[in-house]
Short mmCIF file of C-alpha atoms in Angstrom, two decimals:
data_model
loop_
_atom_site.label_atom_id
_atom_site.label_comp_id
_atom_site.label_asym_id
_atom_site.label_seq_id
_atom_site.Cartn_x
_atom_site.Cartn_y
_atom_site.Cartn_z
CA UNK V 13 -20.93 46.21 -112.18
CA UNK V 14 -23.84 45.66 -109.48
CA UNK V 15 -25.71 49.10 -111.24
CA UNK V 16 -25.54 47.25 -114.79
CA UNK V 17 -27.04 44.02 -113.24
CA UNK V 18 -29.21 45.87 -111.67
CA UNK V 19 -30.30 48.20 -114.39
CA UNK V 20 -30.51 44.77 -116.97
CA UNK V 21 -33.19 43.25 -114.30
CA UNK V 22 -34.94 46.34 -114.16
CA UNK V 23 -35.30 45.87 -118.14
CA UNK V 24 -36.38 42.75 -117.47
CA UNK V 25 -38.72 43.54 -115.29
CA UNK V 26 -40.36 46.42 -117.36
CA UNK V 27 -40.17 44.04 -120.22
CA UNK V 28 -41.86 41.35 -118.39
CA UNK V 29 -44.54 43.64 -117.06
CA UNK V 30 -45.36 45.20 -120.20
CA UNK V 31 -46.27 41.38 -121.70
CA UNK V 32 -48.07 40.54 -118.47
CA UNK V 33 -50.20 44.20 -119.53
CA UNK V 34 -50.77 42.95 -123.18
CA UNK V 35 -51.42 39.78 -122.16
CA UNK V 36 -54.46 40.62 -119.66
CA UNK V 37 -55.45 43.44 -122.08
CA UNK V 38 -56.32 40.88 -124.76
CA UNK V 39 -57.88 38.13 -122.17
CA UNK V 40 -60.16 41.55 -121.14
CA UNK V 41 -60.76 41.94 -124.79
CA UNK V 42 -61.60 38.18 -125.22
CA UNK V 43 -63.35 38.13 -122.24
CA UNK V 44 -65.63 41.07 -123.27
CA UNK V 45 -66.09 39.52 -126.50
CA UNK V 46 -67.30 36.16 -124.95
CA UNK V 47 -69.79 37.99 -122.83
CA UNK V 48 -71.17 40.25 -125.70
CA UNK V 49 -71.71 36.98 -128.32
CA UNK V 50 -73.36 35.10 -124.73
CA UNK V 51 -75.68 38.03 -124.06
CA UNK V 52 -76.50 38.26 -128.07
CA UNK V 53 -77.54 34.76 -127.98
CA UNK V 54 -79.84 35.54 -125.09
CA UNK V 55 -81.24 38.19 -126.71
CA UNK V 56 -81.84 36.44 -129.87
CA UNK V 57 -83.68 33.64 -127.80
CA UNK V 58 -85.96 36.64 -126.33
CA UNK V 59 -86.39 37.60 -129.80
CA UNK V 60 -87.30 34.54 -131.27
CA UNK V 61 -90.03 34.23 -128.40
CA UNK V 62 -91.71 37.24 -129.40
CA UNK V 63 -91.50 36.84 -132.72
CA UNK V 64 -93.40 33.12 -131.91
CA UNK V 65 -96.05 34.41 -130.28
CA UNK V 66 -96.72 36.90 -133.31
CA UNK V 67 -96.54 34.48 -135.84
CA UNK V 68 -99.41 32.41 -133.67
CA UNK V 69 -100.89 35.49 -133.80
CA UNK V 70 -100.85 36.08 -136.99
CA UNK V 71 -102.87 32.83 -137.89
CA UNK V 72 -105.71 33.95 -136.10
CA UNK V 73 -108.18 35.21 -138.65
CA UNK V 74 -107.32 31.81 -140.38
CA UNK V 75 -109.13 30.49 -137.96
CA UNK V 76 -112.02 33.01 -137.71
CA UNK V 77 -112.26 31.95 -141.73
CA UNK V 78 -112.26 28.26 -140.71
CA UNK V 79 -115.04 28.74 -137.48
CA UNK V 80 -116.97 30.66 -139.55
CA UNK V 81 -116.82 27.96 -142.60
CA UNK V 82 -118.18 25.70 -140.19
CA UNK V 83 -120.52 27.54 -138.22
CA UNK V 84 -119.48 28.34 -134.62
CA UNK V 85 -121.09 30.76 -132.97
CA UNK V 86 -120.59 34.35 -133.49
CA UNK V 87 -119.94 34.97 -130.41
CA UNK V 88 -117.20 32.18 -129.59
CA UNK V 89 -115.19 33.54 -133.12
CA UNK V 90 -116.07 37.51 -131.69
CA UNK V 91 -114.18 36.89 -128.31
CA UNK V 92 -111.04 34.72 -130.19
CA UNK V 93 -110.77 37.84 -132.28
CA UNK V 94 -110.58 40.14 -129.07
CA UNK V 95 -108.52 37.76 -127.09
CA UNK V 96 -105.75 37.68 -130.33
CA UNK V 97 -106.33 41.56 -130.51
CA UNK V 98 -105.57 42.14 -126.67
CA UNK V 99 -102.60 40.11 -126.65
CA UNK V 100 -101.10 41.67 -129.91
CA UNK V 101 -101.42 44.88 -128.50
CA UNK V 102 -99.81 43.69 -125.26
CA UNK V 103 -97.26 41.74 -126.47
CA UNK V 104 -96.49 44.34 -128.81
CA UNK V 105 -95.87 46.99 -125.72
CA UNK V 106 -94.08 44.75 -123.75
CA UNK V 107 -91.80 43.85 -126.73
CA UNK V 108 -91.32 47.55 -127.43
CA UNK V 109 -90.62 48.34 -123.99
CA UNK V 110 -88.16 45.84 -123.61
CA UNK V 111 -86.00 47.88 -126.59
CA UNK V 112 -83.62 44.41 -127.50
CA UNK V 113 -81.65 46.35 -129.91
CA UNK V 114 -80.29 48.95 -127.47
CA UNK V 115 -80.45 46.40 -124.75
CA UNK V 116 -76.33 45.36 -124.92
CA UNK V 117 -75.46 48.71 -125.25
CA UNK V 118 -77.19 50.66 -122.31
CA UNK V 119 -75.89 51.12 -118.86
CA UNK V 120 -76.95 49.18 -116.00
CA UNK V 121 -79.21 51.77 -114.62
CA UNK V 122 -81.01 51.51 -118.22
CA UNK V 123 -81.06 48.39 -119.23
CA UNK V 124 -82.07 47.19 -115.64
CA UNK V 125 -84.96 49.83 -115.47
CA UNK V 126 -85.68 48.62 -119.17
CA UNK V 127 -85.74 44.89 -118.14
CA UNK V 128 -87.89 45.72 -114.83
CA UNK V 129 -90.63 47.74 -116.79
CA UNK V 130 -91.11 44.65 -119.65
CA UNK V 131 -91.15 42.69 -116.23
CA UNK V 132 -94.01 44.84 -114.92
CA UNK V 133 -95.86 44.79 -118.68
CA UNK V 134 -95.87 41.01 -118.76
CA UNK V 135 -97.65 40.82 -115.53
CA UNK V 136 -100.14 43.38 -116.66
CA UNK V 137 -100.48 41.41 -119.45
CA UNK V 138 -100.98 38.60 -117.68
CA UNK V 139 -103.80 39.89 -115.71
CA UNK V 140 -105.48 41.47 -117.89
CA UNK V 141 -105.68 38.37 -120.42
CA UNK V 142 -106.82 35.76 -117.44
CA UNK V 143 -110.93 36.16 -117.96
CA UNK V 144 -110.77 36.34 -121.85
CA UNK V 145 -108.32 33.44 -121.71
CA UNK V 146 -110.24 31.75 -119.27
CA UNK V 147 -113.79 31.95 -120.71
CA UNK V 148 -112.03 30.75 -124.47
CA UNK V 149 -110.67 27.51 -122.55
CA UNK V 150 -114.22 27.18 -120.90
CA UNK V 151 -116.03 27.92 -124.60
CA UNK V 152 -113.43 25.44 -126.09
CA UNK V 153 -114.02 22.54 -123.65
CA UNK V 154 -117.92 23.25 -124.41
CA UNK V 155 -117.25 23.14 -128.33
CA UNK V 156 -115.05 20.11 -128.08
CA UNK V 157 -117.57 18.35 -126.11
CA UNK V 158 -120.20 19.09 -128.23
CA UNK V 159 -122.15 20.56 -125.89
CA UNK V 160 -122.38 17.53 -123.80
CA UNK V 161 -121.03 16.19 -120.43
CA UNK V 162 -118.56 13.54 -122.47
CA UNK V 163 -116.20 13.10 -119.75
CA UNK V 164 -113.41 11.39 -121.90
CA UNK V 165 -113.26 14.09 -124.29
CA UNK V 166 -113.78 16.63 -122.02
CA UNK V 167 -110.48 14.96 -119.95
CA UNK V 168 -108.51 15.31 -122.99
CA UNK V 169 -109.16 18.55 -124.23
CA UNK V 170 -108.41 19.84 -120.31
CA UNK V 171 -105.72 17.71 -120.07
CA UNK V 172 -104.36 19.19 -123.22
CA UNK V 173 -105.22 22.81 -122.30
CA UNK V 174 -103.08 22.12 -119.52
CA UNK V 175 -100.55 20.79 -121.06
CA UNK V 176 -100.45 24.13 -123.33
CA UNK V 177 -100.22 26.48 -120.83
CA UNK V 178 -97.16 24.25 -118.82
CA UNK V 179 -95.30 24.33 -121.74
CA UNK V 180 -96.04 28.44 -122.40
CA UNK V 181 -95.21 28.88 -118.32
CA UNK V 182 -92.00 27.07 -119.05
CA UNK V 183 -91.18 29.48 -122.51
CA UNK V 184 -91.86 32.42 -120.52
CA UNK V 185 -89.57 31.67 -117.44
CA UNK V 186 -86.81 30.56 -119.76
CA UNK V 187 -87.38 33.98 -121.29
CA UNK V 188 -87.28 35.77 -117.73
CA UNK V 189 -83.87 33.74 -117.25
CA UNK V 190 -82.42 35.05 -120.57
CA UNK V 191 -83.35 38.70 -119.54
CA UNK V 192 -82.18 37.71 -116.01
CA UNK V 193 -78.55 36.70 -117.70
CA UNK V 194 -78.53 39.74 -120.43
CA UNK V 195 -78.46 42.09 -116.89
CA UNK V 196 -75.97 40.21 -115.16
CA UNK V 197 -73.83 40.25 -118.21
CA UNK V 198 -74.51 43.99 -119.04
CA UNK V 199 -73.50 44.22 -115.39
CA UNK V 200 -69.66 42.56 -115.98
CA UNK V 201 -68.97 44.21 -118.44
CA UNK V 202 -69.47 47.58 -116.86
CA UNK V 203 -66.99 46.36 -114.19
#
């Protein structure tokens, strides 16, 4: 009698186990599926950075057209069009580089040495964009002025410059944070 009792807990057992299995198999699964729709979002918010800063881009010779219309000088509209160029071209490397399509699906190796190389491109692009960005604000403050030491409109147009760029500091951290996330994610799920 004792062998049948024990043989009908050792069913129970087995039986027991193999729900427990099934059970954290599909909270794996879950989890895994949680992580891959969080890191998509973070992507997508990556994405929809670059594809910002392209569209701002994009509006550029607009705005030759309208300097030209009303007569700034050649020079001022010559440099906008180099600064724009430059930071196409950069942006466009550093968005290439980054690779967000293949991003989820690489290993950790990858998609870290990935994420570290954009890092490296944004810097470059960074310093290499200071002096034309620099002598723009400079020529901008001069045009908005009129030429002229008007302190109040000088103020806002500075004040406003600055302004412009805490705002862009803030996008671009919150950007580094989503690619920051995507790697730690990546990371779980190769756990």
């Amino acid at each position: 009698m004792e062998k049948t009792i024990d043989f009908a807990e050792l069913e129970e057992l087995k039986t027991q186990f193999n729900l427990l299995n099934e059970k954290l198999e599909k909270q794996q699964i879950i989890n895994e599926n949680l992580i891959k729709e969080s890191m998509k979002k973070k992507i997508i918010g990556v994405e929809r950075w670059y594809r910002a800063r392209f569209r701002v881009l994009i509006t550029v010779p607009i705005l030759m057209a309208i300097f030209a219309s009303n007569d700034y000088h050649v020079g001022y509209i010559t440099l906008l069009a180099i600064v724009a160029l430059f930071e196409f071209v950069l942006n466009w490397k550093c968005y290439r580089t980054l690779n967000t399509n293949e991003l989820p699906t690489m290993t950790i190796t990858s998609a870290t040495e990935c994420v570290v190389k954009h890092k490296q491109m944004r810097a470059l692009a960074k310093k290499i964009l200071i002096a034309p960005w620099l002598m723009m604000v400079i020529w901008t403050i001069m045009i908005a002025s009129g030429y002229s030491w008007n302190l109040p409109l000088i103020s806002i147009t500075i004040v406003m410059m600055i302004l412009g760029s805490v705002w862009g500091h803030k996008l671009e951290k919150k950007n580094r944070r989503n690619l920051e996330d995507v790697l730690h994610m990546i990371n779980k799920m190769r756990r």
